[in-house]
Coordinates of C-alpha atoms and ligand atoms in Angstrom, one line a residue:
M1281 CA -44.9 -60.2 17.0
A1282 CA -46.1 -61.8 20.2
P1283 CA -44.2 -64.9 21.4
G1284 CA -47.3 -67.0 20.8
S1285 CA -47.6 -66.2 17.2
L1286 CA -43.8 -66.7 16.7
I1287 CA -44.1 -70.1 18.2
N1288 CA -46.8 -71.0 15.8
A1289 CA -44.7 -69.5 12.9
C1290 CA -41.8 -71.9 13.7
V1291 CA -42.7 -74.4 11.0
P1292 CA -41.0 -75.1 7.6
S1293 CA -43.9 -73.6 5.6
T1294 CA -43.2 -70.1 7.0
F1295 CA -39.9 -69.9 5.2
A1296 CA -39.2 -69.8 1.4
P1297 CA -35.7 -68.4 0.9
T1298 CA -34.4 -67.9 -2.7
V1299 CA -30.9 -67.4 -3.8
F1300 CA -29.9 -66.8 -7.4
G1301 CA -27.9 -69.8 -8.6
A1302 CA -29.1 -72.0 -5.7
E1303 CA -31.7 -74.7 -5.4
I1304 CA -33.2 -75.1 -2.0
L1305 CA -33.4 -78.8 -1.0
T1306 CA -35.0 -78.8 2.4
V1307 CA -36.1 -76.4 5.1
S1308 CA -36.5 -77.7 8.6
A1309 CA -37.9 -75.6 11.5
S1310 CA -38.4 -76.6 15.1
L1311 CA -39.0 -74.8 18.4
V1312 CA -36.2 -75.2 20.9
T1313 CA -37.0 -74.4 24.5
N1314 CA -35.0 -74.4 27.7
Y1315 CA -31.7 -74.1 25.9
S1316 CA -28.7 -73.3 28.1
L1317 CA -25.0 -72.8 27.4
D1318 CA -22.1 -71.3 29.3
I1319 CA -19.9 -69.1 27.1
P1320 CA -16.6 -68.3 28.7
E1321 CA -14.6 -65.1 28.1
G1322 CA -13.1 -65.0 24.7
Y1323 CA -15.2 -67.5 22.9
R1324 CA -17.2 -64.8 21.1
F1325 CA -14.0 -62.7 20.6
T1326 CA -15.4 -59.2 20.6
A1327 CA -18.4 -59.8 22.9
P1328 CA -18.4 -60.5 26.6
P1329 CA -18.8 -63.9 28.3
L1330 CA -22.4 -64.9 28.8
K1331 CA -24.6 -67.6 30.3
V1332 CA -27.5 -68.6 28.1
E1333 CA -30.3 -69.9 30.3
R1334 CA -33.6 -71.4 29.3
A1335 CA -33.7 -69.7 26.0
R1336 CA -36.4 -70.2 23.4
F1337 CA -35.7 -70.0 19.7
C1338 CA -36.9 -71.3 16.4
N1339 CA -34.1 -73.5 14.9
V1340 CA -34.3 -73.2 11.1
T1341 CA -32.0 -75.2 8.9
V1342 CA -31.9 -74.7 5.2
A1343 CA -30.1 -77.2 2.9
Y1344 CA -29.4 -76.1 -0.7
T1345 CA -27.2 -76.8 -3.6
H1346 CA -25.7 -74.9 -6.6
P1347 CA -26.9 -77.1 -9.5
G1348 CA -23.9 -78.5 -11.3
Y1349 CA -21.6 -78.0 -8.3
D1350 CA -22.6 -81.3 -6.7
D1351 CA -22.5 -79.5 -3.3
E1352 CA -24.9 -79.6 -0.3
I1353 CA -24.7 -76.6 2.0
Y1354 CA -26.4 -76.3 5.4
V1355 CA -27.2 -73.0 7.0
E1356 CA -28.6 -72.9 10.5
A1357 CA -30.4 -69.9 12.0
W1358 CA -31.5 -69.4 15.6
L1359 CA -34.4 -67.0 15.7
P1360 CA -35.2 -65.8 19.3
I1361 CA -38.8 -66.0 20.4
D1362 CA -38.8 -63.6 23.4
N1363 CA -36.3 -60.8 22.7
W1364 CA -35.6 -60.2 19.0
N1365 CA -33.7 -56.9 18.9
G1366 CA -34.6 -56.2 15.2
R1367 CA -31.1 -57.2 14.1
F1368 CA -29.4 -60.1 12.3
Q1369 CA -25.9 -61.5 13.1
A1370 CA -23.9 -64.2 11.2
V1371 CA -21.1 -65.8 13.0
G1372 CA -17.9 -67.2 11.5
G1373 CA -16.1 -70.6 11.5
G1374 CA -12.6 -71.5 12.7
G1375 CA -9.6 -73.6 11.5
W1376 CA -10.8 -75.6 8.5
A1377 CA -14.5 -75.1 9.2
A1378 CA -16.8 -72.5 7.7
G1379 CA -19.1 -72.8 10.7
R1380 CA -21.5 -75.1 12.5
I1381 CA -18.7 -76.2 14.9
D1382 CA -18.7 -75.9 18.7
L1383 CA -16.9 -72.5 18.4
S1384 CA -19.5 -71.2 16.0
Y1385 CA -22.3 -72.4 18.3
M1386 CA -20.8 -70.3 21.2
S1387 CA -21.1 -67.2 19.1
L1388 CA -24.4 -68.2 17.6
A1389 CA -26.0 -68.9 21.0
G1390 CA -24.6 -65.7 22.5
A1391 CA -25.9 -63.6 19.7
M1392 CA -29.3 -65.3 20.0
Q1393 CA -29.4 -64.6 23.8
D1394 CA -28.5 -61.0 23.1
G1395 CA -31.6 -60.8 20.9
Y1396 CA -30.1 -61.2 17.4
A1397 CA -31.5 -63.5 14.8
S1398 CA -28.3 -65.5 14.3
I1399 CA -26.9 -67.8 11.6
T1400 CA -24.0 -70.1 10.8
T1401 CA -23.1 -72.1 7.6
D1402 CA -21.1 -75.2 7.1
G1403 CA -20.1 -73.9 3.6
G1404 CA -20.9 -77.4 2.2
L1405 CA -17.9 -79.0 4.0
G1406 CA -19.8 -81.1 6.5
S1407 CA -18.7 -81.5 10.1
A1408 CA -15.1 -82.6 9.7
S1409 CA -12.5 -80.5 11.4
D1410 CA -10.0 -81.0 8.5
P1411 CA -10.3 -80.8 4.7
L1412 CA -9.4 -84.5 4.2
P1413 CA -13.0 -85.6 3.3
W1414 CA -13.5 -82.9 0.7
A1415 CA -10.3 -81.2 -0.7
L1416 CA -9.7 -83.8 -3.5
T1417 CA -12.2 -85.4 -5.8
S1418 CA -9.5 -87.9 -6.4
P1419 CA -5.7 -87.8 -5.9
G1420 CA -4.4 -85.0 -8.1
N1421 CA -7.7 -83.3 -8.4
I1422 CA -9.0 -80.4 -6.3
D1423 CA -12.7 -80.0 -5.6
W1424 CA -12.7 -76.4 -6.9
F1425 CA -16.4 -76.0 -6.3
L1426 CA -16.2 -76.8 -2.6
L1427 CA -13.1 -74.6 -2.2
E1428 CA -15.0 -71.7 -3.8
D1429 CA -18.0 -72.4 -1.5
F1430 CA -15.7 -72.3 1.5
A1431 CA -13.6 -69.3 0.4
S1432 CA -16.4 -66.9 -0.6
K1433 CA -19.6 -68.1 -2.3
S1434 CA -21.4 -69.6 0.7
L1435 CA -20.9 -66.4 2.7
N1436 CA -23.1 -64.3 0.5
D1437 CA -25.7 -67.1 0.2
E1438 CA -25.8 -67.1 4.0
A1439 CA -26.5 -63.4 4.2
I1440 CA -29.3 -63.6 1.6
I1441 CA -30.9 -66.7 3.2
G1442 CA -30.6 -65.3 6.7
K1443 CA -32.2 -62.0 5.9
S1444 CA -35.0 -63.8 4.1
L1445 CA -35.6 -66.1 7.1
V1446 CA -35.8 -63.0 9.4
E1447 CA -38.3 -61.3 7.2
S1448 CA -40.5 -64.4 6.9
F1449 CA -40.5 -65.1 10.7
Y1450 CA -40.8 -61.6 12.2
G1451 CA -42.7 -60.0 9.3
Q1452 CA -39.9 -57.4 8.7
P1453 CA -36.4 -57.4 7.4
P1454 CA -33.5 -56.8 9.9
K1455 CA -32.9 -53.2 10.6
Y1456 CA -29.1 -53.9 10.8
S1457 CA -27.0 -56.9 9.8
Y1458 CA -23.7 -57.9 11.4
F1459 CA -20.9 -60.5 11.0
N1460 CA -18.7 -61.7 13.9
G1461 CA -15.8 -64.0 13.4
C1462 CA -12.1 -64.7 14.1
S1463 CA -9.3 -66.5 12.4
Q1464 CA -11.1 -68.4 9.6
G1465 CA -14.1 -66.4 10.7
G1466 CA -11.9 -63.2 10.5
R1467 CA -11.0 -64.2 6.9
Q1468 CA -14.7 -64.7 6.1
G1469 CA -15.4 -61.2 7.4
F1470 CA -12.7 -59.6 5.2
M1471 CA -13.9 -61.6 2.2
L1472 CA -17.4 -60.2 2.8
A1473 CA -16.1 -56.6 2.9
Q1474 CA -14.1 -57.3 -0.2
R1475 CA -16.5 -59.2 -2.4
F1476 CA -20.0 -58.7 -1.0
P1477 CA -19.8 -55.2 0.2
K1478 CA -23.6 -54.8 0.8
A1479 CA -24.1 -58.0 2.7
Y1480 CA -23.5 -56.6 6.2
D1481 CA -23.7 -53.1 7.8
G1482 CA -21.0 -54.0 10.3
I1483 CA -18.2 -56.6 10.4
S1484 CA -16.1 -57.6 13.3
A1485 CA -13.3 -59.8 12.0
G1486 CA -10.4 -60.7 14.3
A1487 CA -7.0 -62.3 13.6
P1488 CA -8.0 -62.8 10.0
A1489 CA -6.3 -65.7 8.1
I1490 CA -6.0 -63.3 5.1
Y1491 CA -3.0 -63.7 2.7
W1492 CA -4.1 -67.3 3.1
S1493 CA -1.4 -68.9 0.9
D1494 CA 1.3 -67.2 3.0
V1495 CA -0.3 -67.8 6.3
M1496 CA -0.8 -71.5 5.5
L1497 CA 2.9 -72.1 4.6
N1498 CA 4.1 -69.9 7.4
S1499 CA 2.4 -72.0 9.9
F1500 CA 4.5 -74.9 8.7
W1501 CA 7.7 -72.9 8.5
P1502 CA 9.3 -73.5 12.0
E1503 CA 8.6 -77.3 11.4
Q1504 CA 10.2 -77.0 8.0
V1505 CA 13.3 -75.4 9.6
M1506 CA 13.5 -78.2 12.2
R1507 CA 13.1 -80.9 9.5
M1508 CA 15.9 -79.3 7.4
M1509 CA 18.2 -79.2 10.5
K1510 CA 17.0 -82.6 11.6
E1511 CA 16.9 -81.2 15.1
Y1512 CA 13.9 -80.7 17.3
P1513 CA 14.7 -78.5 20.3
H1514 CA 13.2 -79.3 23.7
W1515 CA 10.1 -77.2 24.4
C1516 CA 11.8 -76.1 27.6
E1517 CA 14.4 -74.3 25.5
L1518 CA 11.9 -72.6 23.3
D1519 CA 9.8 -71.6 26.3
A1520 CA 12.9 -70.2 28.0
I1521 CA 13.7 -68.1 24.9
T1522 CA 10.1 -66.7 24.9
A1523 CA 10.3 -65.9 28.6
A1524 CA 13.7 -64.2 28.1
A1525 CA 12.2 -62.1 25.2
V1526 CA 9.3 -61.1 27.5
S1527 CA 11.5 -60.1 30.3
K1528 CA 13.8 -58.1 28.0
C1529 CA 11.0 -56.2 26.2
D1530 CA 8.3 -56.0 28.8
G1531 CA 9.1 -52.6 30.1
L1532 CA 9.4 -50.9 26.7
D1533 CA 5.9 -49.5 27.0
G1534 CA 6.7 -48.1 30.4
V1535 CA 4.9 -50.8 32.4
V1536 CA 6.4 -54.0 33.6
D1537 CA 3.5 -56.4 33.4
G1538 CA 4.7 -59.5 31.6
I1539 CA 3.4 -58.3 28.2
I1540 CA 5.3 -57.2 25.2
A1541 CA 3.5 -54.2 23.8
N1542 CA 6.3 -52.8 21.6
V1543 CA 7.1 -55.7 19.4
D1544 CA 9.0 -53.8 16.7
E1545 CA 11.5 -52.5 19.3
C1546 CA 11.7 -55.9 20.9
R1547 CA 12.8 -57.5 17.6
K1548 CA 15.7 -55.0 17.4
L1549 CA 16.7 -55.5 21.0
F1550 CA 16.5 -59.2 21.6
S1551 CA 18.3 -62.0 19.8
P1552 CA 17.7 -65.6 20.8
F1553 CA 21.3 -66.4 19.8
D1554 CA 22.5 -64.4 22.9
L1555 CA 21.0 -67.2 25.0
V1556 CA 22.8 -70.1 23.4
G1557 CA 24.6 -72.1 26.1
T1558 CA 22.6 -70.7 28.9
T1559 CA 21.6 -73.3 31.4
I1560 CA 17.9 -73.6 32.3
A1561 CA 15.8 -75.8 34.6
C1562 CA 13.7 -78.3 32.6
D1563 CA 11.5 -80.8 34.2
D1564 CA 13.7 -82.5 36.9
T1565 CA 16.9 -81.7 35.2
T1566 CA 18.9 -78.9 33.5
K1567 CA 19.5 -78.2 29.9
N1568 CA 21.6 -75.8 27.9
I1569 CA 19.8 -73.7 25.3
T1570 CA 21.0 -74.9 21.9
K1571 CA 21.7 -73.1 18.7
A1572 CA 19.0 -75.1 17.1
A1573 CA 16.4 -73.7 19.5
A1574 CA 17.6 -70.2 18.8
K1575 CA 17.2 -70.9 15.1
V1576 CA 13.7 -72.2 15.5
A1577 CA 12.6 -69.2 17.6
K1578 CA 14.2 -66.9 15.0
A1579 CA 12.5 -68.7 12.1
A1580 CA 9.1 -68.4 13.9
W1581 CA 9.6 -64.7 14.5
V1582 CA 11.1 -63.7 11.1
G1583 CA 8.8 -65.9 8.9
I1584 CA 9.6 -67.5 5.6
V1585 CA 13.0 -66.8 4.1
S1586 CA 14.1 -68.2 0.7
S1587 CA 17.5 -69.9 0.0
T1588 CA 18.7 -66.6 -1.5
G1589 CA 17.7 -64.7 1.6
E1590 CA 14.5 -63.1 0.3
H1591 CA 11.9 -62.5 3.0
L1592 CA 8.7 -64.1 1.8
W1593 CA 6.3 -63.7 4.7
H1594 CA 6.0 -62.3 8.2
G1595 CA 6.6 -64.4 11.3
I1596 CA 4.6 -64.3 14.6
N1597 CA 5.9 -62.1 17.3
P1598 CA 8.4 -62.7 20.1
G1599 CA 6.4 -63.4 23.3
S1600 CA 3.9 -65.7 21.5
D1601 CA 3.7 -69.3 22.7
L1602 CA 5.7 -71.5 20.4
T1603 CA 5.1 -74.8 22.0
C1604 CA 1.5 -74.8 23.5
H1605 CA 2.8 -75.6 27.0
S1606 CA 1.3 -72.4 28.4
P1607 CA -2.1 -72.7 30.2
N1608 CA -3.1 -69.4 28.7
T1609 CA -3.0 -70.9 25.2
K1610 CA -6.6 -71.9 24.4
I1611 CA -6.0 -73.0 20.8
P1612 CA -3.6 -76.0 20.7
N1613 CA -2.0 -75.4 17.3
C1614 CA 1.5 -74.0 18.1
V1615 CA 4.0 -73.9 15.3
A1616 CA 6.9 -75.5 17.1
A1617 CA 5.3 -78.1 19.4
T1618 CA 8.0 -80.7 20.1
D1619 CA 7.4 -84.0 22.0
C1620 CA 10.3 -84.9 24.3
S1621 CA 8.6 -87.6 26.4
N1622 CA 11.0 -90.3 25.2
G1623 CA 14.3 -88.6 25.9
N1624 CA 14.9 -87.3 22.4
C1625 CA 12.6 -84.7 21.0
T1626 CA 10.5 -85.1 17.8
M1627 CA 7.6 -83.0 16.3
E1628 CA 4.7 -83.3 18.7
H1629 CA 2.2 -82.6 15.9
S1630 CA 2.3 -80.6 12.7
N1631 CA 0.2 -77.4 12.5
P1632 CA -2.9 -78.7 10.8
L1633 CA -3.3 -75.5 8.7
G1634 CA 0.1 -75.8 6.9
W1635 CA 0.1 -79.6 6.9
Y1636 CA -3.2 -80.0 5.1
W1637 CA -2.7 -77.1 2.8
L1638 CA 0.7 -78.4 1.6
T1639 CA -0.3 -82.0 1.1
L1640 CA -3.9 -81.7 -0.1
F1641 CA -3.9 -78.4 -2.0
I1642 CA -0.4 -78.0 -3.2
A1643 CA 0.9 -81.5 -3.7
K1644 CA -2.7 -82.7 -4.2
D1645 CA -1.7 -86.0 -2.6
P1646 CA -2.9 -87.0 0.9
D1647 CA 0.2 -89.3 1.2
F1648 CA 2.7 -86.7 0.2
D1649 CA 5.8 -86.9 2.5
L1650 CA 6.6 -83.5 3.8
S1651 CA 9.5 -84.7 6.0
N1652 CA 12.5 -84.0 3.7
I1653 CA 11.5 -81.2 1.4
T1654 CA 14.2 -78.7 0.6
L1655 CA 14.1 -75.0 1.1
D1656 CA 13.8 -74.4 -2.6
E1657 CA 10.9 -76.8 -2.9
F1658 CA 9.3 -75.0 0.0
S1659 CA 9.6 -71.6 -1.7
S1660 CA 8.2 -73.1 -4.9
F1661 CA 5.2 -74.4 -2.9
L1662 CA 4.6 -70.9 -1.7
H1663 CA 4.8 -69.6 -5.3
A1664 CA 2.4 -72.3 -6.5
S1665 CA 0.0 -71.6 -3.7
R1666 CA -0.2 -67.9 -4.5
Q1667 CA -0.5 -68.7 -8.3
Q1668 CA -3.2 -71.3 -8.0
Y1669 CA -5.3 -70.0 -5.1
G1670 CA -4.6 -66.3 -4.8
S1671 CA -7.8 -65.0 -6.3
I1672 CA -9.8 -67.8 -4.7
I1673 CA -9.0 -67.6 -1.0
D1674 CA -6.1 -65.3 -0.3
T1675 CA -8.6 -62.6 0.7
Q1676 CA -6.2 -59.7 0.2
D1677 CA -7.9 -57.3 -2.2
P1678 CA -7.2 -53.9 -0.6
D1679 CA -9.9 -52.1 -2.6
L1680 CA -12.7 -51.6 0.0
S1681 CA -14.2 -48.6 -1.8
E1682 CA -17.5 -50.3 -2.5
F1683 CA -17.8 -51.4 1.1
K1684 CA -17.1 -47.8 2.2
K1685 CA -19.6 -46.5 -0.4
A1686 CA -22.3 -48.9 0.9
G1687 CA -21.9 -47.4 4.3
G1688 CA -20.3 -50.5 5.9
K1689 CA -18.1 -50.4 9.0
M1690 CA -15.5 -52.9 9.9
V1691 CA -13.4 -53.5 13.1
S1692 CA -10.6 -55.9 13.3
F1693 CA -8.3 -56.9 16.1
H1694 CA -5.2 -59.0 16.3
G1695 CA -3.5 -60.4 19.5
L1696 CA 0.2 -59.4 19.4
A1697 CA 0.9 -62.8 21.0
D1698 CA -1.0 -64.7 18.3
I1699 CA 0.5 -68.2 17.9
I1700 CA -0.5 -68.9 14.3
V1701 CA -1.5 -65.9 12.2
P1702 CA 1.1 -63.1 12.1
P1703 CA -0.3 -59.7 13.2
K1704 CA 2.1 -58.1 10.7
G1705 CA -0.1 -59.4 7.9
T1706 CA -3.2 -57.6 9.2
E1707 CA -1.1 -54.5 9.6
Q1708 CA 0.1 -54.9 6.0
Y1709 CA -3.4 -55.3 4.8
Y1710 CA -4.5 -52.2 6.7
Q1711 CA -1.7 -50.2 5.1
E1712 CA -2.6 -51.5 1.7
V1713 CA -6.3 -50.4 2.2
S1714 CA -5.1 -47.0 3.3
K1715 CA -3.2 -46.6 0.0
N1716 CA -6.3 -47.6 -2.0
V1717 CA -9.1 -45.9 -0.2
D1718 CA -9.2 -42.4 1.3
N1719 CA -9.8 -41.9 5.0
V1720 CA -9.8 -45.5 5.9
G1721 CA -10.4 -44.7 9.5
E1722 CA -13.9 -43.5 8.6
F1723 CA -15.1 -47.1 8.0
F1724 CA -12.4 -49.5 9.0
R1725 CA -10.3 -49.6 12.2
Y1726 CA -7.7 -52.2 13.3
F1727 CA -6.8 -52.8 16.9
E1728 CA -3.6 -54.6 18.0
S1729 CA -4.0 -56.1 21.5
P1730 CA -0.7 -56.7 23.4
G1731 CA -0.5 -60.1 25.1
L1732 CA -3.6 -61.6 23.5
G1733 CA -3.1 -65.0 21.8
H1734 CA -4.9 -66.3 18.7
C1735 CA -8.4 -64.9 18.9
L1736 CA -8.7 -65.6 22.6
G1737 CA -6.6 -66.6 25.6
G1738 CA -4.3 -64.3 27.6
P1739 CA -4.8 -60.6 28.5
G1740 CA -6.4 -58.1 26.2
Q1741 CA -9.6 -59.7 25.0
P1742 CA -11.4 -56.8 23.2
D1743 CA -14.9 -57.9 24.4
S1744 CA -16.5 -54.5 24.0
L1745 CA -15.6 -54.1 20.4
F1746 CA -18.7 -55.6 19.0
A1747 CA -20.9 -53.2 21.0
Q1748 CA -18.7 -50.4 19.7
L1749 CA -19.1 -51.6 16.2
Q1750 CA -22.8 -51.5 16.6
A1751 CA -22.7 -47.9 18.0
W1752 CA -20.5 -46.9 15.0
V1753 CA -23.0 -48.4 12.5
E1754 CA -26.2 -47.2 14.2
D1755 CA -25.2 -44.0 15.9
G1756 CA -22.1 -42.9 14.0
I1757 CA -19.9 -43.2 17.1
A1758 CA -16.5 -44.5 15.9
P1759 CA -14.4 -46.4 18.4
D1760 CA -11.3 -44.3 19.3
S1761 CA -10.1 -46.9 21.8
S1762 CA -11.5 -50.1 23.2
P1763 CA -11.4 -51.2 26.9
V1764 CA -9.7 -54.5 27.9
S1765 CA -9.2 -55.9 31.3
F1766 CA -7.3 -58.9 32.8
S1767 CA -5.8 -60.1 36.0
N1768 CA -2.1 -59.8 36.5
S1769 CA 0.1 -62.4 38.1
K1770 CA -0.9 -61.2 41.6
G1771 CA -4.6 -61.6 40.7
E1772 CA -5.2 -57.8 40.5
T1773 CA -7.5 -56.5 37.8
Q1774 CA -5.9 -54.4 35.2
N1775 CA -8.1 -52.1 33.1
R1776 CA -6.4 -50.9 30.0
I1777 CA -7.3 -49.7 26.5
I1778 CA -6.2 -50.8 23.0
C1779 CA -6.0 -48.4 20.2
P1780 CA -6.8 -48.2 16.4
W1781 CA -3.6 -48.8 14.5
P1782 CA -1.2 -47.0 14.1
R1783 CA -1.9 -45.5 17.5
K1784 CA -0.7 -47.3 20.6
A1785 CA -1.7 -47.1 24.2
Q1786 CA 0.6 -44.9 26.3
Y1787 CA 0.7 -45.0 30.1
D1788 CA 0.8 -41.6 31.9
S1789 CA 2.8 -42.3 35.0
S1790 CA 1.8 -39.0 36.6
C1791 CA -1.7 -40.4 36.7
G1792 CA -0.3 -43.0 39.1
N1793 CA -2.0 -46.3 38.5
A1794 CA -1.4 -48.5 35.4
A1795 CA -4.4 -50.6 36.5
K1796 CA -6.8 -47.7 35.6
A1797 CA -7.9 -47.2 32.0
K1798 CA -8.1 -43.5 32.5
C1799 CA -4.3 -43.4 33.0
W1800 CA -3.8 -44.7 29.4
S1801 CA -4.3 -42.8 26.1
C1802 CA -3.9 -43.6 22.4
V1803 CA -0.8 -41.8 21.0
A1804 CA 1.0 -41.9 17.7
Q1805 CA 4.3 -42.8 19.2
V1806 CA 5.0 -44.3 22.7
T1807 CA 7.8 -42.6 24.6
P1808 CA 9.1 -45.2 27.0
E1809 CA 12.0 -43.3 28.5
S1810 CA 9.9 -40.6 30.2
N1811 CA 7.7 -42.9 32.2
I1812 CA 9.1 -46.2 33.2
Q1813 CA 7.1 -47.5 36.0
Q1814 CA 9.6 -49.0 38.4
E1815 CA 7.3 -51.1 40.5
E1816 CA 6.4 -54.4 39.1
L1817 CA 2.7 -54.9 38.7
Ligands
NAG2076 C1 -34.6 -77.1 31.7 O1 -33.3 -77.7 31.7 C2 -32.7 -78.0 32.9 C3 -31.4 -78.6 32.7 O2 -30.7 -77.9 31.8 C4 -33.6 -78.9 33.7 O3 -33.1 -79.1 35.0 C5 -35.0 -78.3 33.8 O4 -35.9 -79.2 34.4 C6 -35.6 -78.0 32.5 N1 -36.9 -77.3 32.6 C7 -37.9 -77.7 31.9 C8 -39.2 -76.8 32.1 O5 -37.9 -78.6 31.1
NAG2077 C1 -31.2 -77.4 15.0 O1 -31.6 -78.1 13.9 C2 -30.6 -78.9 13.3 C3 -31.2 -79.5 12.0 O2 -32.3 -80.2 12.3 C4 -30.2 -80.0 14.3 O3 -29.1 -80.7 13.7 C5 -29.7 -79.3 15.6 O4 -29.3 -80.2 16.5 C6 -30.7 -78.4 16.1 N1 -30.2 -77.6 17.2 C7 -30.7 -77.6 18.4 C8 -30.0 -76.8 19.5 O5 -31.8 -78.1 18.7
NAG2078 C1 25.9 -76.9 29.9 O1 27.0 -76.1 29.7 C2 27.9 -76.1 30.7 C3 29.0 -75.1 30.5 O2 29.2 -74.8 29.1 C4 28.5 -77.5 30.9 O3 29.4 -77.6 31.9 C5 27.3 -78.5 31.1 O4 27.7 -79.8 31.2 C6 26.2 -78.3 30.1 N1 25.1 -79.0 30.5 C7 24.4 -79.9 29.8 C8 23.2 -80.5 30.4 O5 24.7 -80.1 28.6
NAG2079 C1 18.6 -90.2 21.7 O1 19.5 -90.0 20.6 C2 20.9 -90.4 20.9 C3 21.7 -90.0 19.7 O2 21.1 -90.2 18.5 C4 20.9 -91.9 21.1 O3 22.2 -92.4 21.4 C5 19.9 -92.3 22.3 O4 19.8 -93.7 22.4 C6 18.6 -91.7 22.1 N1 17.8 -91.9 23.3 C7 16.5 -92.3 23.2 C8 15.8 -92.5 24.6 O5 15.9 -92.6 22.2
NAG2080 C1 13.5 -88.5 5.2 O1 14.5 -88.4 6.1 C2 14.5 -89.4 7.1 C3 15.6 -89.3 8.0 O2 15.8 -88.0 8.4 C4 14.5 -90.8 6.5 O3 14.3 -91.8 7.5 C5 13.4 -90.9 5.5 O4 13.5 -92.1 4.8 C6 13.4 -89.8 4.5 N1 12.3 -89.9 3.6 C7 12.4 -89.7 2.3 C8 11.1 -89.8 1.5 O5 13.4 -89.5 1.7

């Protein structure tokens, strides 16, 4: 359709979405012209940075309710006027938000600029960045309806409404439909593949907060360990331990570049307890690394362990930022952030995922005091979480056979230096799917990215992966590797690849330049001894 007729069509009466089980409350539509937004690297996860300039789109917002649920959900679609590419793309939320937050608008605007009819939903949760306003109908009582909207239900509604808006506006349904999200948005993508296998042709879902119960409690685990010890190590000590792990394990992949690629080997080689007593520079003074600091680092890396020594969930990896004092860390929710500004250290802030989950959803009491809970109580909380919420929001059903049968394709990635969501969980899920569905690589590939933080920040942003997903869906070209590039400490551009799990990137030293992607290939097993590059990059 010509831009002129699309402009005329940008009125509420053009649209009449219907969703079984929902009642549409209002539809608003208005033309937005001259829209600009600068989207930096990483903020759309698997798509490149972009400047949106003077864009024109029809902004359609649909409010609806599920009668009896007492909810009110807003979905907002941006329909490009000048360059629709025939496709539809939903974007995910982050943290405690289903969408319609600044992060979602980055992806939404970027998708719109790229020509997609794009959409985001608030899942009925409003605009708060935490669940305090909605989790409880009263102390002791969960708002199960809103939790279900957030966990799954609103995601399918969004796909149905979005496709309907596209067809009404452009006179034809989308040729292909995609989902792009990370973290909470990653979990949403996995939920869609598990429960609504026909909603999208292609799903890009990074650092997914799947195994939700475990991930929520795990994000509080280092704090729990500090509270049990009643010791809060200085962030200098924790940062020194991280730096020592990086320097010990950096070269295991054959290249010394400040990045730990071989995490499993690193876990065997490096113990933070070896550093206890080491003197480090800290601010204007010196400190000795304490046993407490080693214990906190170990707790973060190992994950939740019960009082009988049972390993209950995975930790994050050595090399990931524990304190959020690194400028590379873009998402300020580190698991062991201590505040030492008054001489003695205390918790700087609790991780908002674990804190709110424990108080609001497990204790069901906003005033619940988490400061002195015992290890056994903590383990019971994890058990309760899995029991009460597993089927609602854990998002760990490994049977993706219907998604496969529907022809869907999914790519996932996880930064190996993720500060919150342990990559081992995504790896575990991938293995579980492999046991349940034949030839998983034919429809689902998972890429680990060494050095990358939670969704964005640090080296290894897989910003071509969305385009590769599209080529997989539309042209049958599966991504056998994905390019990443970053600047090293000397400011030199490094071009690398990341690989579909379980394959890893191997550097060929005979090729002569680790900064060139062509000198890297995906192999089953990296052999470090043969090709240690001596020169530091
Ligand atoms: C478009 O917006 C820019 C600022 O973002 C402004 O300088 C410019 O005058 C606007 N153009 C029109 C035609 O409104
Ligand atoms: C789109 O419409 C919604 C609902 O009316 C409004 O809140 C939002 O600000 C609009 N966005 C833009 C970019 O105009
Ligand atoms: C660190 O340890 C050394 C030797 O064990 C000791 O002499 C020094 O006083 C300690 N420094 C601090 C700041 O505790
Ligand atoms: C730090 O803690 C020690 C021991 O508990 C105490 O003696 C000291 O006064 C505290 N310093 C500050 C600045 O609070
Ligand atoms: C928790 O422990 C702190 C001291 O570590 C104490 O001040 C506080 O009263 C305790 N809270 C409860 C509820 O026992």
